[in-house]
Amino acid sequence: MEDRFETFAHTVAQLNRAIQKIKSSEMQEIGLKGTHTMCLYYLGKHPDGLTGAELSSLCHEDKAAISRSIAELEALLLIRSAGGSGKREYRAKLLLTEKGKATACYINEKISEFLAIGGAGLTEEERERFYSCLRLIAGNLKHYLDSEETTNSENGGIYVCKNSN
């Protein structure tokens, strides 16, 4: 079991590092930061716009980090508030500008390129099975963490080892 844990932990960490490095280097080429990638990606997928809170949830980032990214993307004229006042309004939807749409298109092309590179050698059936397994593992671990938080709060945060004698 230890080998399986090491393989799992190492591989997930290696994938995360690769994704972060790709986002940073690709965004740097066009004068953006890696943190902007997911904001532009999700705004591109939602042409009717998203609020900062919705972006935060979709990007799995805290609201402060998303707020900074929004301010930077607005300053670069890549996004705008749907309110039309020229200022960001509280809870207003954010939309891509024409420049932002072009940038989101570039990001999508790069994503397709990197997914093709990462998935080279997989059949479509293997790819579908891989993502199905990955979603199952993530869901199982989320469920475990959610139940563990409840258990830990009930026993004062003290973990009791189930394998101790």
mmCIF file of N, CA, C and O in Angstrom, residues 15-93:
data_model
loop_
_atom_site.group_PDB
_atom_site.id
_atom_site.type_symbol
_atom_site.label_atom_id
_atom_site.label_comp_id
_atom_site.label_asym_id
_atom_site.label_seq_id
_atom_site.Cartn_x
_atom_site.Cartn_y
_atom_site.Cartn_z
ATOM 1 N N LEU A 15 1.932 16.225 -11.713
ATOM 2 C CA LEU A 15 0.947 16.795 -12.644
ATOM 3 C C LEU A 15 0.621 18.243 -12.283
ATOM 4 O O LEU A 15 0.566 19.116 -13.156
ATOM 5 N N ASN A 16 0.417 18.505 -11.008
ATOM 6 C CA ASN A 16 0.093 19.866 -10.568
ATOM 7 C C ASN A 16 1.236 20.832 -10.883
ATOM 8 O O ASN A 16 1.004 21.930 -11.381
ATOM 9 N N ARG A 17 2.464 20.416 -10.605
ATOM 10 C CA ARG A 17 3.621 21.267 -10.924
ATOM 11 C C ARG A 17 3.701 21.543 -12.419
ATOM 12 O O ARG A 17 3.963 22.672 -12.844
ATOM 13 N N ALA A 18 3.476 20.520 -13.229
ATOM 14 C CA ALA A 18 3.539 20.696 -14.688
ATOM 15 C C ALA A 18 2.461 21.665 -15.157
ATOM 16 O O ALA A 18 2.736 22.565 -15.963
ATOM 17 N N ILE A 19 1.258 21.519 -14.643
ATOM 18 C CA ILE A 19 0.154 22.406 -15.034
ATOM 19 C C ILE A 19 0.469 23.840 -14.641
ATOM 20 O O ILE A 19 0.296 24.770 -15.435
ATOM 21 N N GLN A 20 0.946 24.050 -13.415
ATOM 22 C CA GLN A 20 1.266 25.407 -12.956
ATOM 23 C C GLN A 20 2.390 26.019 -13.799
ATOM 24 O O GLN A 20 2.342 27.195 -14.152
ATOM 25 N N LYS A 21 3.391 25.210 -14.117
ATOM 26 C CA LYS A 21 4.515 25.713 -14.911
ATOM 27 C C LYS A 21 4.060 26.068 -16.323
ATOM 28 O O LYS A 21 4.465 27.104 -16.872
ATOM 29 N N ILE A 22 3.221 25.229 -16.918
ATOM 30 C CA ILE A 22 2.696 25.508 -18.257
ATOM 31 C C ILE A 22 1.869 26.788 -18.235
ATOM 32 O O ILE A 22 2.037 27.662 -19.087
ATOM 33 N N LYS A 23 0.977 26.914 -17.245
ATOM 34 C CA LYS A 23 0.149 28.124 -17.166
ATOM 35 C C LYS A 23 1.019 29.363 -17.024
ATOM 36 O O LYS A 23 0.800 30.365 -17.709
ATOM 37 N N SER A 24 2.013 29.306 -16.160
ATOM 38 C CA SER A 24 2.882 30.460 -15.945
ATOM 39 C C SER A 24 3.668 30.813 -17.201
ATOM 40 O O SER A 24 3.708 31.969 -17.608
ATOM 41 N N SER A 25 4.311 29.825 -17.812
ATOM 42 C CA SER A 25 5.147 30.129 -18.975
ATOM 43 C C SER A 25 4.316 30.579 -20.169
ATOM 44 O O SER A 25 4.690 31.522 -20.865
ATOM 45 N N GLU A 26 3.187 29.963 -20.397
ATOM 46 C CA GLU A 26 2.342 30.351 -21.537
ATOM 47 C C GLU A 26 1.739 31.740 -21.326
ATOM 48 O O GLU A 26 1.646 32.525 -22.253
ATOM 49 N N MET A 27 1.337 32.036 -20.127
ATOM 50 C CA MET A 27 0.750 33.343 -19.845
ATOM 51 C C MET A 27 1.811 34.433 -19.903
ATOM 52 O O MET A 27 1.555 35.538 -20.372
ATOM 53 N N GLN A 28 3.016 34.098 -19.450
ATOM 54 C CA GLN A 28 4.109 35.067 -19.473
ATOM 55 C C GLN A 28 4.409 35.503 -20.907
ATOM 56 O O GLN A 28 4.704 36.668 -21.153
ATOM 57 N N GLU A 29 4.277 34.577 -21.849
ATOM 58 C CA GLU A 29 4.522 34.900 -23.260
ATOM 59 C C GLU A 29 3.581 35.982 -23.773
ATOM 60 O O GLU A 29 3.929 36.707 -24.699
ATOM 61 N N ILE A 30 2.381 36.074 -23.187
ATOM 62 C CA ILE A 30 1.425 37.088 -23.640
ATOM 63 C C ILE A 30 1.208 38.182 -22.587
ATOM 64 O O ILE A 30 0.246 38.933 -22.646
ATOM 65 N N GLY A 31 2.133 38.255 -21.630
ATOM 66 C CA GLY A 31 2.111 39.328 -20.653
ATOM 67 C C GLY A 31 1.121 39.159 -19.516
ATOM 68 O O GLY A 31 0.734 40.136 -18.868
ATOM 69 N N LEU A 32 0.699 37.931 -19.261
ATOM 70 C CA LEU A 32 -0.231 37.664 -18.171
ATOM 71 C C LEU A 32 0.406 36.731 -17.158
ATOM 72 O O LEU A 32 1.518 36.251 -17.347
ATOM 73 N N LYS A 33 -0.327 36.479 -16.076
ATOM 74 C CA LYS A 33 0.131 35.567 -15.032
ATOM 75 C C LYS A 33 -0.655 34.268 -15.117
ATOM 76 O O LYS A 33 -1.784 34.241 -15.621
ATOM 77 N N GLY A 34 -0.076 33.224 -14.576
ATOM 78 C CA GLY A 34 -0.751 31.931 -14.570
ATOM 79 C C GLY A 34 -2.100 31.978 -13.888
ATOM 80 O O GLY A 34 -3.028 31.253 -14.270
ATOM 81 N N THR A 35 -2.239 32.840 -12.896
ATOM 82 C CA THR A 35 -3.511 32.935 -12.166
ATOM 83 C C THR A 35 -4.638 33.481 -13.035
ATOM 84 O O THR A 35 -5.808 33.290 -12.727
ATOM 85 N N HIS A 36 -4.294 34.140 -14.132
ATOM 86 C CA HIS A 36 -5.319 34.690 -15.029
ATOM 87 C C HIS A 36 -5.931 33.614 -15.927
ATOM 88 O O HIS A 36 -7.027 33.798 -16.460
ATOM 89 N N THR A 37 -5.208 32.522 -16.110
ATOM 90 C CA THR A 37 -5.613 31.491 -17.055
ATOM 91 C C THR A 37 -7.030 31.004 -16.814
ATOM 92 O O THR A 37 -7.861 30.998 -17.724
ATOM 93 N N MET A 38 -7.301 30.572 -15.600
ATOM 94 C CA MET A 38 -8.603 29.971 -15.327
ATOM 95 C C MET A 38 -9.719 31.010 -15.372
ATOM 96 O O MET A 38 -10.837 30.698 -15.804
ATOM 97 N N CYS A 39 -9.444 32.233 -14.957
ATOM 98 C CA CYS A 39 -10.464 33.294 -15.047
ATOM 99 C C CYS A 39 -10.875 33.495 -16.502
ATOM 100 O O CYS A 39 -12.073 33.514 -16.822
ATOM 101 N N LEU A 40 -9.906 33.639 -17.377
ATOM 102 C CA LEU A 40 -10.200 33.851 -18.797
ATOM 103 C C LEU A 40 -10.855 32.617 -19.412
ATOM 104 O O LEU A 40 -11.775 32.727 -20.228
ATOM 105 N N TYR A 41 -10.403 31.447 -18.998
ATOM 106 C CA TYR A 41 -10.982 30.196 -19.497
ATOM 107 C C TYR A 41 -12.470 30.122 -19.156
ATOM 108 O O TYR A 41 -13.303 29.873 -20.034
ATOM 109 N N TYR A 42 -12.807 30.328 -17.883
ATOM 110 C CA TYR A 42 -14.208 30.211 -17.474
ATOM 111 C C TYR A 42 -15.074 31.345 -18.014
ATOM 112 O O TYR A 42 -16.230 31.118 -18.377
ATOM 113 N N LEU A 43 -14.534 32.546 -18.103
ATOM 114 C CA LEU A 43 -15.310 33.630 -18.704
ATOM 115 C C LEU A 43 -15.573 33.345 -20.183
ATOM 116 O O LEU A 43 -16.638 33.688 -20.706
ATOM 117 N N GLY A 44 -14.622 32.690 -20.842
ATOM 118 C CA GLY A 44 -14.824 32.283 -22.228
ATOM 119 C C GLY A 44 -15.917 31.236 -22.381
ATOM 120 O O GLY A 44 -16.638 31.206 -23.374
ATOM 121 N N LYS A 45 -16.054 30.382 -21.369
ATOM 122 C CA LYS A 45 -17.086 29.345 -21.396
ATOM 123 C C LYS A 45 -18.462 29.887 -21.019
ATOM 124 O O LYS A 45 -19.462 29.206 -21.222
ATOM 125 N N HIS A 46 -18.508 31.071 -20.427
ATOM 126 C CA HIS A 46 -19.764 31.670 -19.965
ATOM 127 C C HIS A 46 -19.932 33.054 -20.587
ATOM 128 O O HIS A 46 -19.673 34.069 -19.937
ATOM 129 N N PRO A 47 -20.366 33.104 -21.847
ATOM 130 C CA PRO A 47 -20.467 34.391 -22.541
ATOM 131 C C PRO A 47 -21.451 35.377 -21.893
ATOM 132 O O PRO A 47 -21.350 36.577 -22.124
ATOM 133 N N ASP A 48 -22.364 34.882 -21.067
ATOM 134 C CA ASP A 48 -23.293 35.772 -20.361
ATOM 135 C C ASP A 48 -22.663 36.370 -19.109
ATOM 136 O O ASP A 48 -23.291 37.165 -18.416
ATOM 137 N N GLY A 49 -21.440 35.964 -18.803
ATOM 138 C CA GLY A 49 -20.693 36.528 -17.686
ATOM 139 C C GLY A 49 -20.780 35.713 -16.414
ATOM 140 O O GLY A 49 -21.620 34.831 -16.266
ATOM 141 N N LEU A 50 -19.883 36.025 -15.506
ATOM 142 C CA LEU A 50 -19.808 35.399 -14.186
ATOM 143 C C LEU A 50 -19.497 36.475 -13.164
ATOM 144 O O LEU A 50 -18.803 37.447 -13.467
ATOM 145 N N THR A 51 -19.975 36.286 -11.949
ATOM 146 C CA THR A 51 -19.605 37.189 -10.862
ATOM 147 C C THR A 51 -18.247 36.757 -10.314
ATOM 148 O O THR A 51 -17.770 35.651 -10.601
ATOM 149 N N GLY A 52 -17.648 37.602 -9.507
ATOM 150 C CA GLY A 52 -16.389 37.249 -8.856
ATOM 151 C C GLY A 52 -16.539 36.008 -7.991
ATOM 152 O O GLY A 52 -15.661 35.144 -7.975
ATOM 153 N N ALA A 53 -17.670 35.896 -7.287
ATOM 154 C CA ALA A 53 -17.911 34.729 -6.431
ATOM 155 C C ALA A 53 -18.025 33.457 -7.273
ATOM 156 O O ALA A 53 -17.500 32.404 -6.890
ATOM 157 N N GLU A 54 -18.697 33.553 -8.418
ATOM 158 C CA GLU A 54 -18.814 32.390 -9.293
ATOM 159 C C GLU A 54 -17.446 31.994 -9.847
ATOM 160 O O GLU A 54 -17.120 30.801 -9.909
ATOM 161 N N LEU A 55 -16.650 32.986 -10.224
ATOM 162 C CA LEU A 55 -15.290 32.698 -10.700
ATOM 163 C C LEU A 55 -14.464 32.028 -9.607
ATOM 164 O O LEU A 55 -13.740 31.066 -9.868
ATOM 165 N N SER A 56 -14.575 32.534 -8.406
ATOM 166 C CA SER A 56 -13.839 31.974 -7.281
ATOM 167 C C SER A 56 -14.182 30.500 -7.097
ATOM 168 O O SER A 56 -13.300 29.659 -6.917
ATOM 169 N N SER A 57 -15.461 30.191 -7.175
ATOM 170 C CA SER A 57 -15.912 28.811 -7.006
ATOM 171 C C SER A 57 -15.426 27.921 -8.151
ATOM 172 O O SER A 57 -14.897 26.832 -7.918
ATOM 173 N N LEU A 58 -15.582 28.385 -9.376
ATOM 174 C CA LEU A 58 -15.167 27.582 -10.532
ATOM 175 C C LEU A 58 -13.659 27.375 -10.582
ATOM 176 O O LEU A 58 -13.183 26.301 -10.953
ATOM 177 N N CYS A 59 -12.905 28.408 -10.224
ATOM 178 C CA CYS A 59 -11.439 28.345 -10.274
ATOM 179 C C CYS A 59 -10.830 27.655 -9.058
ATOM 180 O O CYS A 59 -9.628 27.395 -9.044
ATOM 181 N N HIS A 60 -11.650 27.410 -8.053
ATOM 182 C CA HIS A 60 -11.162 26.827 -6.795
ATOM 183 C C HIS A 60 -10.051 27.680 -6.194
ATOM 184 O O HIS A 60 -9.003 27.188 -5.771
ATOM 185 N N GLU A 61 -10.289 28.988 -6.206
ATOM 186 C CA GLU A 61 -9.347 29.966 -5.637
ATOM 187 C C GLU A 61 -10.099 30.800 -4.603
ATOM 188 O O GLU A 61 -11.310 30.965 -4.695
ATOM 189 N N ASP A 62 -9.367 31.345 -3.649
ATOM 190 C CA ASP A 62 -10.031 32.195 -2.670
ATOM 191 C C ASP A 62 -10.439 33.519 -3.316
ATOM 192 O O ASP A 62 -9.907 33.924 -4.345
ATOM 193 N N LYS A 63 -11.411 34.163 -2.693
ATOM 194 C CA LYS A 63 -11.984 35.383 -3.263
ATOM 195 C C LYS A 63 -10.961 36.497 -3.404
ATOM 196 O O LYS A 63 -11.013 37.272 -4.363
ATOM 197 N N ALA A 64 -10.012 36.581 -2.491
ATOM 198 C CA ALA A 64 -8.996 37.635 -2.561
ATOM 199 C C ALA A 64 -8.117 37.461 -3.799
ATOM 200 O O ALA A 64 -7.817 38.433 -4.499
ATOM 201 N N ALA A 65 -7.705 36.231 -4.084
ATOM 202 C CA ALA A 65 -6.866 35.973 -5.265
ATOM 203 C C ALA A 65 -7.636 36.277 -6.547
ATOM 204 O O ALA A 65 -7.088 36.874 -7.485
ATOM 205 N N ILE A 66 -8.895 35.907 -6.577
ATOM 206 C CA ILE A 66 -9.721 36.175 -7.761
ATOM 207 C C ILE A 66 -9.947 37.670 -7.906
ATOM 208 O O ILE A 66 -9.892 38.217 -9.011
ATOM 209 N N SER A 67 -10.156 38.360 -6.801
ATOM 210 C CA SER A 67 -10.362 39.814 -6.849
ATOM 211 C C SER A 67 -9.133 40.513 -7.436
ATOM 212 O O SER A 67 -9.260 41.429 -8.259
ATOM 213 N N ARG A 68 -7.943 40.077 -7.027
ATOM 214 C CA ARG A 68 -6.706 40.646 -7.585
ATOM 215 C C ARG A 68 -6.613 40.360 -9.082
ATOM 216 O O ARG A 68 -6.268 41.240 -9.875
ATOM 217 N N SER A 69 -6.925 39.127 -9.473
ATOM 218 C CA SER A 69 -6.877 38.766 -10.891
ATOM 219 C C SER A 69 -7.875 39.590 -11.694
ATOM 220 O O SER A 69 -7.554 40.051 -12.796
ATOM 221 N N ILE A 70 -9.062 39.784 -11.150
ATOM 222 C CA ILE A 70 -10.088 40.580 -11.840
ATOM 223 C C ILE A 70 -9.586 42.003 -12.049
ATOM 224 O O ILE A 70 -9.696 42.550 -13.150
ATOM 225 N N ALA A 71 -9.027 42.598 -11.020
ATOM 226 C CA ALA A 71 -8.520 43.970 -11.125
ATOM 227 C C ALA A 71 -7.433 44.060 -12.196
ATOM 228 O O ALA A 71 -7.408 45.005 -12.999
ATOM 229 N N GLU A 72 -6.534 43.083 -12.217
ATOM 230 C CA GLU A 72 -5.460 43.080 -13.208
ATOM 231 C C GLU A 72 -6.008 42.882 -14.623
ATOM 232 O O GLU A 72 -5.579 43.553 -15.568
ATOM 233 N N LEU A 73 -6.974 41.980 -14.775
ATOM 234 C CA LEU A 73 -7.553 41.725 -16.097
ATOM 235 C C LEU A 73 -8.365 42.917 -16.597
ATOM 236 O O LEU A 73 -8.372 43.208 -17.794
ATOM 237 N N GLU A 74 -9.016 43.627 -15.669
ATOM 238 C CA GLU A 74 -9.736 44.849 -16.047
ATOM 239 C C GLU A 74 -8.750 45.928 -16.497
ATOM 240 O O GLU A 74 -8.982 46.600 -17.502
ATOM 241 N N ALA A 75 -7.660 46.071 -15.768
ATOM 242 C CA ALA A 75 -6.649 47.080 -16.118
ATOM 243 C C ALA A 75 -6.034 46.791 -17.485
ATOM 244 O O ALA A 75 -5.662 47.714 -18.208
ATOM 245 N N LEU A 76 -5.966 45.514 -17.856
ATOM 246 C CA LEU A 76 -5.422 45.115 -19.157
ATOM 247 C C LEU A 76 -6.489 45.128 -20.253
ATOM 248 O O LEU A 76 -6.216 44.743 -21.393
ATOM 249 N N LEU A 77 -7.685 45.548 -19.884
ATOM 250 C CA LEU A 77 -8.820 45.646 -20.816
ATOM 251 C C LEU A 77 -9.211 44.297 -21.422
ATOM 252 O O LEU A 77 -9.670 44.222 -22.566
ATOM 253 N N LEU A 78 -9.051 43.226 -20.629
ATOM 254 C CA LEU A 78 -9.439 41.891 -21.076
ATOM 255 C C LEU A 78 -10.842 41.519 -20.598
ATOM 256 O O LEU A 78 -11.502 40.681 -21.209
ATOM 257 N N ILE A 79 -11.270 42.143 -19.495
ATOM 258 C CA ILE A 79 -12.620 41.916 -18.997
ATOM 259 C C ILE A 79 -13.233 43.256 -18.616
ATOM 260 O O ILE A 79 -12.519 44.249 -18.423
ATOM 261 N N ARG A 80 -14.561 43.242 -18.508
ATOM 262 C CA ARG A 80 -15.272 44.444 -18.089
ATOM 263 C C ARG A 80 -16.488 44.024 -17.286
ATOM 264 O O ARG A 80 -16.954 42.890 -17.383
ATOM 265 N N SER A 81 -17.007 44.952 -16.524
ATOM 266 C CA SER A 81 -18.221 44.719 -15.761
ATOM 267 C C SER A 81 -19.413 44.806 -16.698
ATOM 268 O O SER A 81 -19.466 45.672 -17.576
ATOM 269 N N ALA A 82 -20.377 43.938 -16.521
ATOM 270 C CA ALA A 82 -21.575 43.953 -17.357
ATOM 271 C C ALA A 82 -22.464 45.144 -17.029
ATOM 272 O O ALA A 82 -23.356 45.470 -17.796
ATOM 273 N N GLY A 83 -22.206 45.811 -15.901
ATOM 274 C CA GLY A 83 -23.028 46.936 -15.472
ATOM 275 C C GLY A 83 -22.986 48.114 -16.426
ATOM 276 O O GLY A 83 -23.931 48.887 -16.508
ATOM 277 N N GLY A 84 -21.912 48.285 -17.153
ATOM 278 C CA GLY A 84 -21.809 49.345 -18.138
ATOM 279 C C GLY A 84 -21.371 50.694 -17.593
ATOM 280 O O GLY A 84 -21.193 51.631 -18.348
ATOM 281 N N SER A 85 -21.167 50.809 -16.293
ATOM 282 C CA SER A 85 -20.779 52.098 -15.722
ATOM 283 C C SER A 85 -19.291 52.382 -15.877
ATOM 284 O O SER A 85 -18.842 53.477 -15.598
ATOM 285 N N GLY A 86 -18.549 51.389 -16.325
ATOM 286 C CA GLY A 86 -17.103 51.561 -16.445
ATOM 287 C C GLY A 86 -16.369 51.190 -15.172
ATOM 288 O O GLY A 86 -15.169 51.028 -15.164
ATOM 289 N N LYS A 87 -17.118 51.061 -14.073
ATOM 290 C CA LYS A 87 -16.527 50.641 -12.801
ATOM 291 C C LYS A 87 -17.092 49.271 -12.446
ATOM 292 O O LYS A 87 -18.207 48.931 -12.828
ATOM 293 N N ARG A 88 -16.305 48.528 -11.692
ATOM 294 C CA ARG A 88 -16.787 47.234 -11.234
ATOM 295 C C ARG A 88 -17.830 47.460 -10.156
ATOM 296 O O ARG A 88 -17.598 48.157 -9.181
ATOM 297 N N GLU A 89 -18.971 46.857 -10.368
ATOM 298 C CA GLU A 89 -20.055 46.971 -9.409
ATOM 299 C C GLU A 89 -20.134 45.687 -8.614
ATOM 300 O O GLU A 89 -19.877 44.606 -9.131
ATOM 301 N N TYR A 90 -20.541 45.819 -7.365
ATOM 302 C CA TYR A 90 -20.656 44.663 -6.482
ATOM 303 C C TYR A 90 -21.627 43.654 -7.091
ATOM 304 O O TYR A 90 -22.729 44.007 -7.499
ATOM 305 N N ARG A 91 -21.198 42.422 -7.177
ATOM 306 C CA ARG A 91 -21.978 41.303 -7.703
ATOM 307 C C ARG A 91 -22.344 41.421 -9.181
ATOM 308 O O ARG A 91 -23.177 40.673 -9.672
ATOM 309 N N ALA A 92 -21.755 42.356 -9.874
ATOM 310 C CA ALA A 92 -22.013 42.480 -11.306
ATOM 311 C C ALA A 92 -21.305 41.350 -12.041
ATOM 312 O O ALA A 92 -20.227 40.905 -11.637
ATOM 313 N N LYS A 93 -21.899 40.915 -13.102
ATOM 314 C CA LYS A 93 -21.267 39.893 -13.927
ATOM 315 C C LYS A 93 -20.082 40.511 -14.659
ATOM 316 O O LYS A 93 -20.081 41.690 -15.001
#
